[in-house]
């Protein structure tokens, strides 16, 4: 599958993809899917992660990660990211009302380029205002890569976001090279353990140790730990025994279309 994808990308060429991406928003080719994030102790859905999908006109199945990589290189991610943010907030505001879940959180992936924009906090403020979503119902997922450079400026932004009530998580935690010192200074709420560790955890002692360490580290810094990519009952039970706060993965639920979320929450 990977070979096919790479080949497709080559054939289409980045330029062609760029040209298509350029019209993707106005042509309404993007949509979001939503994956439940489950409270380990209570078994309840407390958040959804919004995941971008692109219905390419020629039905070329370009992986979302490859598409985002191209959009990051040419800056298109800024416009796309803005669309994602607004759509996710709008959708969550609707769910909060119709499903009477006032504290439902929407988690939105934010690319480094977006976060580094001078106007980033302004965009967040305006999106919350426009959609009516309270700040505490939005969580931004940033990667370790963001946390590394230009610390003072980023700290300012994060403090401003905190004042709006917006939560922050570090995505794919454990895969980067950041120093722990950064995380003690940043007002982070959640560490999301990368799925590569969850995947290997049961057989691989090293991965198991990393998972344990991240959970304990999160708790000692008064953060929550989320395990992503939970695919088996065994993994789930292990994580619960280690007091991992939240679980996300195919074993609990695959990403859902918005309409299916409506159904799943009504029960
Ligand atoms: P991520 O943020 O780490 O998201 C988790 C990915 O793991 C998603 O892939 C999800 O569908 C997948 N996943 C969930 N549960 C399982 C599981 O049990 N097993 C396995 N093998 N995979 C699982 P997806 O949707 O293809 O997204 C890939 C990546 O693309 C995301 O990784 C994120 O880095 C990026 N991405 C997706 N949507 C956005 C977006 O709106 N903005 C930005 N900047 N990046 C996005
Ligand atoms: Ca994520
Ligand atoms: Ca992740
Ligand atoms: Ca990832």
PDB file of C-alpha atoms and ligand atoms in Angstrom:
ATOM      1  CA  UNK A   1       0.000   0.000   0.000  1.00  0.00           C
ATOM      2  CA  UNK A   2       2.782   2.376   0.839  1.00  0.00           C
ATOM      3  CA  UNK A   3       4.418   1.708  -2.524  1.00  0.00           C
ATOM      4  CA  UNK A   4       1.203   2.542  -4.330  1.00  0.00           C
ATOM      5  CA  UNK A   5       0.762   5.742  -2.401  1.00  0.00           C
ATOM      6  CA  UNK A   6       4.308   6.925  -3.028  1.00  0.00           C
ATOM      7  CA  UNK A   7       3.925   6.110  -6.679  1.00  0.00           C
ATOM      8  CA  UNK A   8       0.694   8.030  -6.888  1.00  0.00           C
ATOM      9  CA  UNK A   9       2.265  11.042  -5.274  1.00  0.00           C
ATOM     10  CA  UNK A  10       5.128  10.920  -7.755  1.00  0.00           C
ATOM     11  CA  UNK A  11       2.823  10.609 -10.733  1.00  0.00           C
ATOM     12  CA  UNK A  12       0.559  13.399  -9.655  1.00  0.00           C
ATOM     13  CA  UNK A  13       3.510  15.545  -8.756  1.00  0.00           C
ATOM     14  CA  UNK A  14       3.424  17.994  -5.960  1.00  0.00           C
ATOM     15  CA  UNK A  15       2.544  20.847  -8.270  1.00  0.00           C
ATOM     16  CA  UNK A  16      -0.647  19.146  -9.354  1.00  0.00           C
ATOM     17  CA  UNK A  17      -1.567  18.383  -5.778  1.00  0.00           C
ATOM     18  CA  UNK A  18      -0.907  21.989  -4.862  1.00  0.00           C
ATOM     19  CA  UNK A  19      -3.153  23.213  -7.640  1.00  0.00           C
ATOM     20  CA  UNK A  20      -5.945  20.937  -6.497  1.00  0.00           C
ATOM     21  CA  UNK A  21      -5.442  21.847  -2.876  1.00  0.00           C
ATOM     22  CA  UNK A  22      -5.748  25.476  -3.846  1.00  0.00           C
ATOM     23  CA  UNK A  23      -9.419  24.968  -4.744  1.00  0.00           C
ATOM     24  CA  UNK A  24     -10.197  22.295  -2.177  1.00  0.00           C
ATOM     25  CA  UNK A  25     -11.823  24.568   0.396  1.00  0.00           C
ATOM     26  CA  UNK A  26     -14.099  26.440  -1.988  1.00  0.00           C
ATOM     27  CA  UNK A  27     -15.044  23.169  -3.678  1.00  0.00           C
ATOM     28  CA  UNK A  28     -15.902  21.729  -0.261  1.00  0.00           C
ATOM     29  CA  UNK A  29     -13.596  18.754  -0.693  1.00  0.00           C
ATOM     30  CA  UNK A  30     -12.507  18.670   2.931  1.00  0.00           C
ATOM     31  CA  UNK A  31     -14.382  17.068   5.743  1.00  0.00           C
ATOM     32  CA  UNK A  32     -13.590  16.062   9.279  1.00  0.00           C
ATOM     33  CA  UNK A  33     -13.930  12.698  10.938  1.00  0.00           C
ATOM     34  CA  UNK A  34     -14.135  12.412  14.688  1.00  0.00           C
ATOM     35  CA  UNK A  35     -12.487   9.804  16.890  1.00  0.00           C
ATOM     36  CA  UNK A  36     -13.753   9.351  20.471  1.00  0.00           C
ATOM     37  CA  UNK A  37     -11.372   9.850  23.378  1.00  0.00           C
ATOM     38  CA  UNK A  38     -12.605   7.733  26.257  1.00  0.00           C
ATOM     39  CA  UNK A  39     -12.203   8.328  29.967  1.00  0.00           C
ATOM     40  CA  UNK A  40     -10.406   5.212  31.244  1.00  0.00           C
ATOM     41  CA  UNK A  41     -12.013   5.185  34.662  1.00  0.00           C
ATOM     42  CA  UNK A  42     -15.596   6.001  33.680  1.00  0.00           C
ATOM     43  CA  UNK A  43     -15.699   4.614  30.166  1.00  0.00           C
ATOM     44  CA  UNK A  44     -17.404   7.776  28.920  1.00  0.00           C
ATOM     45  CA  UNK A  45     -16.586   9.796  25.811  1.00  0.00           C
ATOM     46  CA  UNK A  46     -15.289  13.163  26.938  1.00  0.00           C
ATOM     47  CA  UNK A  47     -13.674  14.396  23.759  1.00  0.00           C
ATOM     48  CA  UNK A  48     -13.322  13.809  20.057  1.00  0.00           C
ATOM     49  CA  UNK A  49     -10.250  14.339  17.938  1.00  0.00           C
ATOM     50  CA  UNK A  50     -11.008  16.010  14.621  1.00  0.00           C
ATOM     51  CA  UNK A  51      -9.161  14.316  11.744  1.00  0.00           C
ATOM     52  CA  UNK A  52      -8.982  15.863   8.314  1.00  0.00           C
ATOM     53  CA  UNK A  53     -10.059  14.029   5.164  1.00  0.00           C
ATOM     54  CA  UNK A  54      -9.724  15.201   1.576  1.00  0.00           C
ATOM     55  CA  UNK A  55     -12.059  13.902  -1.097  1.00  0.00           C
ATOM     56  CA  UNK A  56      -9.829  14.361  -4.045  1.00  0.00           C
ATOM     57  CA  UNK A  57     -11.767  14.980  -7.278  1.00  0.00           C
ATOM     58  CA  UNK A  58      -9.860  12.328  -9.205  1.00  0.00           C
ATOM     59  CA  UNK A  59     -10.417   9.901  -6.303  1.00  0.00           C
ATOM     60  CA  UNK A  60      -6.748   9.630  -5.635  1.00  0.00           C
ATOM     61  CA  UNK A  61      -6.248   8.294  -2.181  1.00  0.00           C
ATOM     62  CA  UNK A  62      -3.462  10.500  -0.953  1.00  0.00           C
ATOM     63  CA  UNK A  63      -2.717   9.909   2.715  1.00  0.00           C
ATOM     64  CA  UNK A  64      -3.725  12.791   4.928  1.00  0.00           C
ATOM     65  CA  UNK A  65      -0.243  12.963   6.380  1.00  0.00           C
ATOM     66  CA  UNK A  66       1.336  13.302   2.923  1.00  0.00           C
ATOM     67  CA  UNK A  67      -1.181  15.949   1.962  1.00  0.00           C
ATOM     68  CA  UNK A  68      -0.447  17.906   5.120  1.00  0.00           C
ATOM     69  CA  UNK A  69       3.276  17.634   4.494  1.00  0.00           C
ATOM     70  CA  UNK A  70       2.849  19.249   1.088  1.00  0.00           C
ATOM     71  CA  UNK A  71       0.533  21.901   2.510  1.00  0.00           C
ATOM     72  CA  UNK A  72       3.098  22.667   5.199  1.00  0.00           C
ATOM     73  CA  UNK A  73       5.839  23.115   2.619  1.00  0.00           C
ATOM     74  CA  UNK A  74       3.902  25.660   0.577  1.00  0.00           C
ATOM     75  CA  UNK A  75       2.009  27.349   3.405  1.00  0.00           C
ATOM     76  CA  UNK A  76      -1.437  26.139   2.326  1.00  0.00           C
ATOM     77  CA  UNK A  77      -1.763  24.526   5.745  1.00  0.00           C
ATOM     78  CA  UNK A  78      -2.526  27.973   7.163  1.00  0.00           C
ATOM     79  CA  UNK A  79      -5.757  28.274   5.230  1.00  0.00           C
ATOM     80  CA  UNK A  80      -6.609  24.594   5.644  1.00  0.00           C
ATOM     81  CA  UNK A  81      -5.871  24.726   9.368  1.00  0.00           C
ATOM     82  CA  UNK A  82      -8.142  27.704   9.765  1.00  0.00           C
ATOM     83  CA  UNK A  83     -10.931  25.835   8.029  1.00  0.00           C
ATOM     84  CA  UNK A  84     -10.376  22.769  10.258  1.00  0.00           C
ATOM     85  CA  UNK A  85     -10.449  24.883  13.388  1.00  0.00           C
ATOM     86  CA  UNK A  86     -13.670  26.639  12.504  1.00  0.00           C
ATOM     87  CA  UNK A  87     -15.434  23.510  11.282  1.00  0.00           C
ATOM     88  CA  UNK A  88     -14.414  21.547  14.397  1.00  0.00           C
ATOM     89  CA  UNK A  89     -15.530  24.318  16.747  1.00  0.00           C
ATOM     90  CA  UNK A  90     -18.810  24.795  14.895  1.00  0.00           C
ATOM     91  CA  UNK A  91     -19.507  21.062  15.036  1.00  0.00           C
ATOM     92  CA  UNK A  92     -18.675  20.759  18.712  1.00  0.00           C
ATOM     93  CA  UNK A  93     -20.846  23.738  19.575  1.00  0.00           C
ATOM     94  CA  UNK A  94     -23.720  22.034  17.784  1.00  0.00           C
ATOM     95  CA  UNK A  95     -23.140  18.767  19.658  1.00  0.00           C
ATOM     96  CA  UNK A  96     -22.914  20.528  23.005  1.00  0.00           C
ATOM     97  CA  UNK A  97     -26.388  21.894  22.424  1.00  0.00           C
ATOM     98  CA  UNK A  98     -28.245  19.115  20.651  1.00  0.00           C
ATOM     99  CA  UNK A  99     -26.712  16.298  22.677  1.00  0.00           C
ATOM    100  CA  UNK A 100     -26.683  18.227  25.946  1.00  0.00           C
ATOM    101  CA  UNK A 101     -23.040  17.603  26.647  1.00  0.00           C
ATOM    102  CA  UNK A 102     -21.907  21.039  27.834  1.00  0.00           C
ATOM    103  CA  UNK A 103     -18.323  19.988  28.549  1.00  0.00           C
ATOM    104  CA  UNK A 104     -17.653  17.986  25.394  1.00  0.00           C
ATOM    105  CA  UNK A 105     -14.147  18.788  24.163  1.00  0.00           C
ATOM    106  CA  UNK A 106     -12.988  18.912  20.556  1.00  0.00           C
ATOM    107  CA  UNK A 107      -9.288  18.213  19.970  1.00  0.00           C
ATOM    108  CA  UNK A 108      -7.814  19.927  16.930  1.00  0.00           C
ATOM    109  CA  UNK A 109      -4.398  19.192  15.410  1.00  0.00           C
ATOM    110  CA  UNK A 110      -2.384  22.339  14.912  1.00  0.00           C
ATOM    111  CA  UNK A 111       0.643  22.394  12.646  1.00  0.00           C
ATOM    112  CA  UNK A 112       3.816  24.161  13.768  1.00  0.00           C
ATOM    113  CA  UNK A 113       3.435  26.735  11.007  1.00  0.00           C
ATOM    114  CA  UNK A 114      -0.013  27.683  12.269  1.00  0.00           C
ATOM    115  CA  UNK A 115       1.049  27.967  15.867  1.00  0.00           C
ATOM    116  CA  UNK A 116       4.023  30.102  14.907  1.00  0.00           C
ATOM    117  CA  UNK A 117       1.848  32.623  13.063  1.00  0.00           C
ATOM    118  CA  UNK A 118       1.817  35.945  14.846  1.00  0.00           C
ATOM    119  CA  UNK A 119      -1.967  36.057  14.572  1.00  0.00           C
ATOM    120  CA  UNK A 120      -2.560  32.554  15.960  1.00  0.00           C
ATOM    121  CA  UNK A 121      -4.128  33.487  19.290  1.00  0.00           C
ATOM    122  CA  UNK A 122      -6.239  36.122  17.561  1.00  0.00           C
ATOM    123  CA  UNK A 123      -7.525  33.460  15.154  1.00  0.00           C
ATOM    124  CA  UNK A 124      -8.442  31.205  18.079  1.00  0.00           C
ATOM    125  CA  UNK A 125     -10.206  34.049  19.872  1.00  0.00           C
ATOM    126  CA  UNK A 126     -12.172  34.997  16.767  1.00  0.00           C
ATOM    127  CA  UNK A 127     -13.117  31.403  15.992  1.00  0.00           C
ATOM    128  CA  UNK A 128     -14.457  30.872  19.507  1.00  0.00           C
ATOM    129  CA  UNK A 129     -16.429  34.073  19.260  1.00  0.00           C
ATOM    130  CA  UNK A 130     -17.792  33.289  15.820  1.00  0.00           C
ATOM    131  CA  UNK A 131     -18.878  29.746  16.690  1.00  0.00           C
ATOM    132  CA  UNK A 132     -19.918  30.474  20.276  1.00  0.00           C
ATOM    133  CA  UNK A 133     -17.828  27.575  21.609  1.00  0.00           C
ATOM    134  CA  UNK A 134     -16.474  28.156  25.141  1.00  0.00           C
ATOM    135  CA  UNK A 135     -12.683  28.015  25.380  1.00  0.00           C
ATOM    136  CA  UNK A 136     -12.691  25.042  27.747  1.00  0.00           C
ATOM    137  CA  UNK A 137     -14.342  22.915  25.046  1.00  0.00           C
ATOM    138  CA  UNK A 138     -11.364  23.297  22.714  1.00  0.00           C
ATOM    139  CA  UNK A 139      -8.060  21.440  23.027  1.00  0.00           C
ATOM    140  CA  UNK A 140      -5.167  22.120  20.678  1.00  0.00           C
ATOM    141  CA  UNK A 141      -2.825  19.258  19.828  1.00  0.00           C
ATOM    142  CA  UNK A 142       0.670  20.462  19.098  1.00  0.00           C
ATOM    143  CA  UNK A 143       3.793  18.368  18.588  1.00  0.00           C
ATOM    144  CA  UNK A 144       7.026  18.374  20.520  1.00  0.00           C
ATOM    145  CA  UNK A 145       8.710  20.023  17.561  1.00  0.00           C
ATOM    146  CA  UNK A 146       6.765  23.221  18.281  1.00  0.00           C
ATOM    147  CA  UNK A 147       7.764  23.270  21.891  1.00  0.00           C
ATOM    148  CA  UNK A 148      11.458  23.375  21.147  1.00  0.00           C
ATOM    149  CA  UNK A 149      12.254  26.777  19.682  1.00  0.00           C
ATOM    150  CA  UNK A 150      11.497  30.392  20.511  1.00  0.00           C
ATOM    151  CA  UNK A 151      10.391  29.533  23.980  1.00  0.00           C
ATOM    152  CA  UNK A 152       9.450  32.938  25.373  1.00  0.00           C
ATOM    153  CA  UNK A 153       7.165  33.828  22.507  1.00  0.00           C
ATOM    154  CA  UNK A 154       5.467  30.454  22.668  1.00  0.00           C
ATOM    155  CA  UNK A 155       5.028  30.723  26.394  1.00  0.00           C
ATOM    156  CA  UNK A 156       3.256  34.049  25.862  1.00  0.00           C
ATOM    157  CA  UNK A 157       0.893  32.493  23.332  1.00  0.00           C
ATOM    158  CA  UNK A 158       0.147  29.546  25.576  1.00  0.00           C
ATOM    159  CA  UNK A 159      -0.583  31.811  28.512  1.00  0.00           C
ATOM    160  CA  UNK A 160      -2.963  33.801  26.376  1.00  0.00           C
ATOM    161  CA  UNK A 161      -4.700  30.602  25.299  1.00  0.00           C
ATOM    162  CA  UNK A 162      -4.907  29.502  28.929  1.00  0.00           C
ATOM    163  CA  UNK A 163      -6.659  32.753  29.764  1.00  0.00           C
ATOM    164  CA  UNK A 164      -9.279  31.864  27.172  1.00  0.00           C
ATOM    165  CA  UNK A 165      -9.651  28.465  28.882  1.00  0.00           C
ATOM    166  CA  UNK A 166      -8.284  26.616  25.857  1.00  0.00           C
ATOM    167  CA  UNK A 167      -6.494  23.344  26.677  1.00  0.00           C
ATOM    168  CA  UNK A 168      -3.272  22.126  25.183  1.00  0.00           C
ATOM    169  CA  UNK A 169      -1.790  18.722  24.565  1.00  0.00           C
ATOM    170  CA  UNK A 170       1.509  17.473  23.247  1.00  0.00           C
ATOM    171  CA  UNK A 171       0.817  15.018  20.448  1.00  0.00           C
ATOM    172  CA  UNK A 172       2.996  12.011  19.579  1.00  0.00           C
ATOM    173  CA  UNK A 173       4.792  12.456  22.880  1.00  0.00           C
ATOM    174  CA  UNK A 174       8.012  10.487  23.158  1.00  0.00           C
ATOM    175  CA  UNK A 175       8.944  10.649  19.487  1.00  0.00           C
ATOM    176  CA  UNK A 176      10.644  14.062  19.559  1.00  0.00           C
ATOM    177  CA  UNK A 177      13.817  15.271  21.118  1.00  0.00           C
ATOM    178  CA  UNK A 178      12.573  17.943  23.438  1.00  0.00           C
ATOM    179  CA  UNK A 179      14.051  18.529  26.828  1.00  0.00           C
ATOM    180  CA  UNK A 180      11.842  17.847  29.802  1.00  0.00           C
ATOM    181  CA  UNK A 181      12.608  21.315  31.093  1.00  0.00           C
ATOM    182  CA  UNK A 182      10.328  22.777  28.424  1.00  0.00           C
ATOM    183  CA  UNK A 183       7.338  20.861  29.621  1.00  0.00           C
ATOM    184  CA  UNK A 184       7.656  21.970  33.184  1.00  0.00           C
ATOM    185  CA  UNK A 185       7.429  25.581  32.002  1.00  0.00           C
ATOM    186  CA  UNK A 186       4.675  25.287  29.420  1.00  0.00           C
ATOM    187  CA  UNK A 187       1.071  25.185  30.643  1.00  0.00           C
ATOM    188  CA  UNK A 188       0.314  21.830  29.018  1.00  0.00           C
ATOM    189  CA  UNK A 189      -2.771  19.826  30.065  1.00  0.00           C
ATOM    190  CA  UNK A 190      -2.234  16.510  28.339  1.00  0.00           C
ATOM    191  CA  UNK A 191       0.502  14.228  27.015  1.00  0.00           C
ATOM    192  CA  UNK A 192      -0.593  11.990  24.159  1.00  0.00           C
ATOM    193  CA  UNK A 193       1.567   8.887  24.078  1.00  0.00           C
ATOM    194  CA  UNK A 194       2.495   8.062  20.508  1.00  0.00           C
ATOM    195  CA  UNK A 195       0.802   4.994  19.100  1.00  0.00           C
ATOM    196  CA  UNK A 196       4.104   3.416  18.103  1.00  0.00           C
ATOM    197  CA  UNK A 197       4.776   2.766  21.828  1.00  0.00           C
ATOM    198  CA  UNK A 198       1.262   1.462  22.497  1.00  0.00           C
ATOM    199  CA  UNK A 199       1.648  -0.820  19.514  1.00  0.00           C
ATOM    200  CA  UNK A 200       4.865  -2.429  20.811  1.00  0.00           C
ATOM    201  CA  UNK A 201       4.114  -2.172  24.524  1.00  0.00           C
ATOM    202  CA  UNK A 202       2.938  -5.716  25.147  1.00  0.00           C
ATOM    203  CA  UNK A 203       5.932  -7.480  23.558  1.00  0.00           C
ATOM    204  CA  UNK A 204       8.619  -4.888  23.938  1.00  0.00           C
ATOM    205  CA  UNK A 205       9.934  -4.148  27.403  1.00  0.00           C
ATOM    206  CA  UNK A 206      11.480  -0.878  26.266  1.00  0.00           C
ATOM    207  CA  UNK A 207       8.187   0.436  24.880  1.00  0.00           C
ATOM    208  CA  UNK A 208       6.414  -0.685  28.051  1.00  0.00           C
ATOM    209  CA  UNK A 209       8.855   1.274  30.162  1.00  0.00           C
ATOM    210  CA  UNK A 210       8.380   4.371  28.013  1.00  0.00           C
ATOM    211  CA  UNK A 211       4.599   4.150  28.315  1.00  0.00           C
ATOM    212  CA  UNK A 212       4.823   3.771  32.088  1.00  0.00           C
ATOM    213  CA  UNK A 213       7.261   6.608  32.390  1.00  0.00           C
ATOM    214  CA  UNK A 214       5.130   8.993  30.340  1.00  0.00           C
ATOM    215  CA  UNK A 215       2.000   8.211  32.382  1.00  0.00           C
ATOM    216  CA  UNK A 216       3.858   8.784  35.646  1.00  0.00           C
ATOM    217  CA  UNK A 217       5.539  11.890  34.305  1.00  0.00           C
ATOM    218  CA  UNK A 218       2.205  13.347  33.224  1.00  0.00           C
ATOM    219  CA  UNK A 219       0.696  12.719  36.646  1.00  0.00           C
ATOM    220  CA  UNK A 220       3.629  14.149  38.543  1.00  0.00           C
ATOM    221  CA  UNK A 221       3.257  17.355  36.501  1.00  0.00           C
ATOM    222  CA  UNK A 222      -0.517  17.342  37.062  1.00  0.00           C
ATOM    223  CA  UNK A 223      -1.205  16.549  33.445  1.00  0.00           C
ATOM    224  CA  UNK A 224      -3.402  13.852  31.953  1.00  0.00           C
ATOM    225  CA  UNK A 225      -2.059  10.992  29.850  1.00  0.00           C
ATOM    226  CA  UNK A 226      -3.815   9.829  26.688  1.00  0.00           C
ATOM    227  CA  UNK A 227      -2.867   6.624  24.910  1.00  0.00           C
ATOM    228  CA  UNK A 228      -3.487   6.715  21.175  1.00  0.00           C
ATOM    229  CA  UNK A 229      -3.685   3.746  18.837  1.00  0.00           C
ATOM    230  CA  UNK A 230      -5.210   1.320  21.347  1.00  0.00           C
ATOM    231  CA  UNK A 231      -6.072  -1.664  19.161  1.00  0.00           C
ATOM    232  CA  UNK A 232      -6.528  -4.602  21.529  1.00  0.00           C
ATOM    233  CA  UNK A 233      -8.251  -5.473  24.768  1.00  0.00           C
ATOM    234  CA  UNK A 234      -4.894  -6.457  26.192  1.00  0.00           C
ATOM    235  CA  UNK A 235      -3.462  -3.015  25.530  1.00  0.00           C
ATOM    236  CA  UNK A 236      -6.518  -1.365  27.043  1.00  0.00           C
ATOM    237  CA  UNK A 237      -6.351  -3.442  30.207  1.00  0.00           C
ATOM    238  CA  UNK A 238      -2.670  -2.820  30.642  1.00  0.00           C
ATOM    239  CA  UNK A 239      -3.150   0.945  30.237  1.00  0.00           C
ATOM    240  CA  UNK A 240      -6.030   0.980  32.709  1.00  0.00           C
ATOM    241  CA  UNK A 241      -3.918  -0.922  35.246  1.00  0.00           C
ATOM    242  CA  UNK A 242      -1.303   1.811  34.851  1.00  0.00           C
ATOM    243  CA  UNK A 243      -3.934   4.511  35.424  1.00  0.00           C
ATOM    244  CA  UNK A 244      -3.732   6.005  31.967  1.00  0.00           C
ATOM    245  CA  UNK A 245      -6.422   8.709  32.026  1.00  0.00           C
ATOM    246  CA  UNK A 246      -7.770   8.526  28.475  1.00  0.00           C
ATOM    247  CA  UNK A 247      -7.787   5.962  25.687  1.00  0.00           C
ATOM    248  CA  UNK A 248      -8.134   6.434  21.954  1.00  0.00           C
ATOM    249  CA  UNK A 249      -7.887   3.843  19.216  1.00  0.00           C
ATOM    250  CA  UNK A 250      -9.595   1.362  16.937  1.00  0.00           C
ATOM    251  CA  UNK A 251     -10.389  -0.998  19.838  1.00  0.00           C
ATOM    252  CA  UNK A 252     -12.627   1.713  21.304  1.00  0.00           C
ATOM    253  CA  UNK A 253     -13.749   3.294  18.043  1.00  0.00           C
ATOM    254  CA  UNK A 254     -12.449   4.177  14.620  1.00  0.00           C
ATOM    255  CA  UNK A 255     -12.817   7.797  13.488  1.00  0.00           C
ATOM    256  CA  UNK A 256     -16.494   8.462  12.773  1.00  0.00           C
ATOM    257  CA  UNK A 257     -18.405  10.641  10.351  1.00  0.00           C
ATOM    258  CA  UNK A 258     -20.113  13.558  12.105  1.00  0.00           C
ATOM    259  CA  UNK A 259     -23.538  11.989  11.548  1.00  0.00           C
ATOM    260  CA  UNK A 260     -22.481   8.802  13.334  1.00  0.00           C
ATOM    261  CA  UNK A 261     -21.339  10.812  16.333  1.00  0.00           C
ATOM    262  CA  UNK A 262     -24.842  12.248  16.634  1.00  0.00           C
ATOM    263  CA  UNK A 263     -26.145   8.691  16.886  1.00  0.00           C
ATOM    264  CA  UNK A 264     -23.512   7.351  19.245  1.00  0.00           C
ATOM    265  CA  UNK A 265     -23.968  10.127  21.794  1.00  0.00           C
ATOM    266  CA  UNK A 266     -27.752  10.026  21.920  1.00  0.00           C
ATOM    267  CA  UNK A 267     -27.713   6.570  23.532  1.00  0.00           C
TER     268      UNK A 267
HETATM  269  P1  LIG B   1      -2.317  11.983  14.792  1.00  0.00           P
HETATM  270  O1  LIG B   1      -2.672  13.362  15.217  1.00  0.00           O
HETATM  271  O2  LIG B   1      -1.335  11.250  15.608  1.00  0.00           O
HETATM  272  O3  LIG B   1      -3.709  11.208  14.708  1.00  0.00           O
HETATM  273  C1  LIG B   1      -3.873   9.858  15.005  1.00  0.00           C
HETATM  274  C2  LIG B   1      -3.872   9.014  13.751  1.00  0.00           C
HETATM  275  O4  LIG B   1      -3.941   7.641  14.133  1.00  0.00           O
HETATM  276  C3  LIG B   1      -5.080   9.251  12.840  1.00  0.00           C
HETATM  277  O5  LIG B   1      -4.644   9.026  11.523  1.00  0.00           O
HETATM  278  C4  LIG B   1      -6.037   8.147  13.291  1.00  0.00           C
HETATM  279  O6  LIG B   1      -6.995   7.817  12.318  1.00  0.00           O
HETATM  280  C5  LIG B   1      -5.062   7.027  13.546  1.00  0.00           C
HETATM  281  N1  LIG B   1      -5.552   6.032  14.493  1.00  0.00           N
HETATM  282  C6  LIG B   1      -6.473   6.165  15.458  1.00  0.00           C
HETATM  283  N2  LIG B   1      -6.611   5.028  16.172  1.00  0.00           N
HETATM  284  C7  LIG B   1      -5.740   4.144  15.651  1.00  0.00           C
HETATM  285  C8  LIG B   1      -5.425   2.767  15.953  1.00  0.00           C
HETATM  286  O7  LIG B   1      -5.962   2.143  16.861  1.00  0.00           O
HETATM  287  N3  LIG B   1      -4.459   2.195  15.190  1.00  0.00           N
HETATM  288  C9  LIG B   1      -3.830   2.861  14.180  1.00  0.00           C
HETATM  289  N4  LIG B   1      -2.896   2.213  13.474  1.00  0.00           N
HETATM  290  N5  LIG B   1      -4.116   4.149  13.861  1.00  0.00           N
HETATM  291  C10 LIG B   1      -5.057   4.778  14.588  1.00  0.00           C
HETATM  292  P2  LIG B   1      -5.042   9.982  10.331  1.00  0.00           P
HETATM  293  O8  LIG B   1      -6.450  10.456  10.496  1.00  0.00           O
HETATM  294  O9  LIG B   1      -4.653   9.324   9.061  1.00  0.00           O
HETATM  295  O10 LIG B   1      -4.104  11.246  10.551  1.00  0.00           O
HETATM  296  C11 LIG B   1      -2.718  11.131  10.411  1.00  0.00           C
HETATM  297  C12 LIG B   1      -2.028  12.356  10.905  1.00  0.00           C
HETATM  298  O11 LIG B   1      -2.316  13.480  10.078  1.00  0.00           O
HETATM  299  C13 LIG B   1      -2.439  12.788  12.313  1.00  0.00           C
HETATM  300  O12 LIG B   1      -1.779  11.993  13.268  1.00  0.00           O
HETATM  301  C14 LIG B   1      -2.002  14.227  12.291  1.00  0.00           C
HETATM  302  O13 LIG B   1      -0.632  14.345  12.547  1.00  0.00           O
HETATM  303  C15 LIG B   1      -2.272  14.630  10.871  1.00  0.00           C
HETATM  304  N6  LIG B   1      -3.584  15.319  10.802  1.00  0.00           N
HETATM  305  C16 LIG B   1      -4.827  14.824  10.678  1.00  0.00           C
HETATM  306  N7  LIG B   1      -5.756  15.810  10.641  1.00  0.00           N
HETATM  307  C17 LIG B   1      -5.071  16.969  10.760  1.00  0.00           C
HETATM  308  C18 LIG B   1      -5.439  18.356  10.797  1.00  0.00           C
HETATM  309  O14 LIG B   1      -6.615  18.738  10.752  1.00  0.00           O
HETATM  310  N8  LIG B   1      -4.415  19.273  10.903  1.00  0.00           N
HETATM  311  C19 LIG B   1      -3.108  18.895  10.983  1.00  0.00           C
HETATM  312  N9  LIG B   1      -2.168  19.858  11.095  1.00  0.00           N
HETATM  313  N10 LIG B   1      -2.737  17.612  10.987  1.00  0.00           N
HETATM  314  C20 LIG B   1      -3.690  16.653  10.866  1.00  0.00           C
HETATM  315 CA1  LIG B   2      -3.376  14.283  17.024  1.00  0.00          CA
HETATM  316 CA1  LIG B   3      -0.810  11.477  17.725  1.00  0.00          CA
HETATM  317 CA1  LIG B   4       0.943  10.729  14.748  1.00  0.00          CA
END
